[in-house]
Amino acid sequence: MINVTKTFFPPLDEYNDNIKRIWSNEWLTNRGELVLELENKIKKYLGVNNLLITSNGTLPIQIALKLLGNQGEIITTPFSYIATTSSIIWEGCTPVYVDIHPNYLTIDESKIEESITSNTTAILATHVFGNPCNIEEIERIARKYNLYVIYDAAHCFDVRYKGKSLFDYGDVSTCSFHATKLFHTGEGGAIFCKNEGLFHKIYYSHNFGHDGPVKFHGLGINAKISELQSAMGLSVLPYMSKIISKRKQIVESYLRMLDWRKLDTMKLRDNTQWNYSYFPILFESESDLISIQEELNLNQIFPRRYFYPSLNTIEYVKGNFMPISEDISSRIMCLPLYYDLELSDVTRICEVINNNL
Ligand SMILES: *Cc1c(COP(=O)(O)O)cnc(C)c1O
């Protein structure tokens, strides 16, 4: 069976070596030795400064919205994973959708200004599939209207834009280290913030606001990652460049072998060093997508409809009509892409698709 993704399992003996350290320390959580080591290694690997690793990739979005959203209107994208929208509502803010660019699939920056009101507090945009938003234009708008910029960068581990980590842009960026993501700790995530004062607040809010055992520095929640999760991260991190170069090979095979006369894919923004995190293909219609998905399933191949449905159509949201996002969502699918996917299987997937287009 070939799924859209498959978790990378590091060699068990290397994972065991890290687990043994936890047993000898007899320390399981609250920023132990392995958490600090993983955090430092990620900082070095990515070349970033203020980074906090967390128990998942959703709590960082919630923390950012809690600190910057002020229960106001949040300009956001309808084309993302549910966590982008659900976090806004969970934090008592209101999502205001702005449609996406049909080629880049990120929020259409030219439509942001018309959606800003006196209640707008922040922009929460997703660098979807690791493709950067129009960062310069979003930055300009945010400055003009005095808004915060939060990037859901869940897909962006090791993406570089204009020579820097993509996490270095915006007031806050967040990442997910879930088992299905490019770099993983089983469950996990991270939050990035250049501003020292804001980072200080984020740091306290991820640990109940604790400032020592009996003092508190503001409101907090529990977003701490454990030593056990960090042991997985420390065992996976050394393989990242190998993982990414294998994925690059797979993506290049898809690009070479698929029949692009009736298909399309995402346009990557200029100046981007991408991470090959997802491989989305666009069909001409939803019915093409469904018939080819059925054919692939018969061959034990299970792509996923990332992202469907368009978030503005979710029942508890009641967002405005988003013609481009709703159209793209209805006919986009991500093909299998993972470290040990055989090139012979990529060939087979392409054949099934091409023969049924
Ligand atoms: C995976 C994902 C998240 C949530 O991350 P978790 O680690 O599963 O909490 C948020 N946003 C996007 C775009 C994602 O793909």
CSV table of N, CA, C and O and ligand atoms in Angstrom, one decimal, residues 55-59 61 80-84 126 128 152 154-155 175-178 180-181 187-189 278 307, ligand 1:
chain,number,residue,atom,x,y,z
A,55,SER,N,5.0,21.1,21.9
A,55,SER,CA,4.4,19.8,21.9
A,55,SER,C,3.7,19.5,20.6
A,55,SER,O,3.4,18.3,20.3
A,56,ASN,N,3.3,20.5,19.8
A,56,ASN,CA,2.7,20.3,18.5
A,56,ASN,C,2.8,21.6,17.7
A,56,ASN,O,3.3,22.5,18.2
A,57,GLY,N,2.2,21.6,16.5
A,57,GLY,CA,2.3,22.8,15.7
A,57,GLY,C,1.1,23.6,15.7
A,57,GLY,O,1.0,24.7,15.0
A,58,THR,N,0.1,23.3,16.5
A,58,THR,CA,-1.2,24.1,16.6
A,58,THR,C,-1.1,25.0,17.8
A,58,THR,O,-1.5,26.2,17.6
A,59,LEU,N,-0.6,24.6,18.9
A,59,LEU,CA,-0.4,25.5,20.1
A,59,LEU,C,0.4,26.7,19.7
A,59,LEU,O,0.0,27.8,20.2
A,61,ILE,N,0.4,28.4,17.0
A,61,ILE,CA,-0.5,29.4,16.3
A,61,ILE,C,-1.5,30.0,17.3
A,61,ILE,O,-1.7,31.2,17.3
A,80,SER,N,-5.7,25.9,3.4
A,80,SER,CA,-4.7,25.5,4.4
A,80,SER,C,-5.3,24.3,5.1
A,80,SER,O,-6.4,23.9,4.8
A,81,TYR,N,-4.6,23.8,6.1
A,81,TYR,CA,-5.1,22.8,6.9
A,81,TYR,C,-6.1,23.4,7.9
A,81,TYR,O,-5.9,24.6,8.2
A,82,ILE,N,-7.0,22.7,8.4
A,82,ILE,CA,-8.0,23.2,9.3
A,82,ILE,C,-7.5,24.0,10.5
A,82,ILE,O,-8.1,24.9,11.0
A,83,ALA,N,-6.3,23.6,11.0
A,83,ALA,CA,-5.7,24.2,12.2
A,83,ALA,C,-5.5,25.7,12.1
A,83,ALA,O,-5.6,26.5,13.0
A,84,THR,N,-5.3,26.2,10.8
A,84,THR,CA,-5.1,27.6,10.6
A,84,THR,C,-6.4,28.4,11.0
A,84,THR,O,-6.3,29.4,11.7
A,126,THR,N,-0.7,31.2,5.4
A,126,THR,CA,0.1,29.9,5.3
A,126,THR,C,1.0,29.9,4.1
A,126,THR,O,0.6,30.2,3.0
A,128,VAL,N,1.8,27.7,2.0
A,128,VAL,CA,1.2,26.4,1.8
A,128,VAL,C,2.2,25.5,0.9
A,128,VAL,O,2.8,26.0,0.0
A,152,ASP,N,1.7,30.7,9.3
A,152,ASP,CA,1.6,29.3,9.6
A,152,ASP,C,2.6,28.6,8.6
A,152,ASP,O,2.3,28.5,7.4
A,154,ALA,N,3.9,25.6,8.8
A,154,ALA,CA,3.9,24.2,9.2
A,154,ALA,C,4.7,23.3,8.2
A,154,ALA,O,5.2,22.3,8.6
A,155,HIS,N,4.7,23.7,6.9
A,155,HIS,CA,5.2,22.9,5.9
A,155,HIS,C,6.7,23.3,5.5
A,155,HIS,O,7.2,22.9,4.5
A,175,CYS,N,5.8,26.2,13.1
A,175,CYS,CA,6.1,25.0,12.3
A,175,CYS,C,5.5,23.8,13.0
A,175,CYS,O,5.2,23.8,14.3
A,176,SER,N,5.2,22.7,12.3
A,176,SER,CA,4.7,21.5,12.9
A,176,SER,C,5.8,20.4,12.7
A,176,SER,O,6.3,20.3,11.6
A,177,PHE,N,6.0,19.6,13.7
A,177,PHE,CA,6.9,18.4,13.6
A,177,PHE,C,6.0,17.1,13.8
A,177,PHE,O,6.5,16.2,14.3
A,178,HIS,N,4.8,17.2,13.3
A,178,HIS,CA,3.9,16.0,13.3
A,178,HIS,C,4.5,14.9,12.5
A,178,HIS,O,5.3,15.1,11.5
A,180,THR,N,3.6,13.2,10.1
A,180,THR,CA,3.4,13.3,8.6
A,180,THR,C,4.2,14.5,8.0
A,180,THR,O,4.2,14.6,6.8
A,181,LYS,N,4.9,15.2,8.8
A,181,LYS,CA,5.6,16.4,8.3
A,181,LYS,C,7.0,16.0,7.9
A,181,LYS,O,7.5,15.0,8.3
A,187,GLU,N,4.9,13.8,17.5
A,187,GLU,CA,4.1,15.1,17.7
A,187,GLU,C,5.1,16.1,18.1
A,187,GLU,O,6.0,15.9,18.9
A,188,GLY,N,4.9,17.3,17.6
A,188,GLY,CA,5.8,18.4,18.0
A,188,GLY,C,5.6,19.6,17.1
A,188,GLY,O,4.9,19.6,16.1
A,189,GLY,N,6.3,20.7,17.4
A,189,GLY,CA,6.3,21.9,16.6
A,189,GLY,C,7.2,22.9,17.1
A,189,GLY,O,8.1,22.6,18.0
A,278,TYR,N,5.7,18.6,-0.3
A,278,TYR,CA,4.4,18.0,-0.9
A,278,TYR,C,4.5,18.1,-2.4
A,278,TYR,O,5.2,19.0,-2.9
A,307,PHE,N,-5.7,20.7,-0.2
A,307,PHE,CA,-6.5,20.8,1.0
A,307,PHE,C,-8.0,20.9,0.6
A,307,PHE,O,-8.3,21.8,-0.3
B,1,LIG,C1,0.0,20.0,10.3
B,1,LIG,C2,-0.4,21.4,10.2
B,1,LIG,C3,-0.8,22.2,11.3
B,1,LIG,C4,-0.9,21.6,12.7
B,1,LIG,O1,0.2,21.0,13.2
B,1,LIG,P1,0.1,19.9,14.3
B,1,LIG,O2,1.5,19.6,14.7
B,1,LIG,O3,-0.6,18.6,13.7
B,1,LIG,O4,-0.7,20.4,15.4
B,1,LIG,C5,-1.1,23.5,11.2
B,1,LIG,N1,-1.1,24.1,10.0
B,1,LIG,C6,-0.8,23.4,8.8
B,1,LIG,C7,-0.9,24.2,7.5
B,1,LIG,C8,-0.5,22.1,8.9
B,1,LIG,O5,-0.3,21.4,7.8
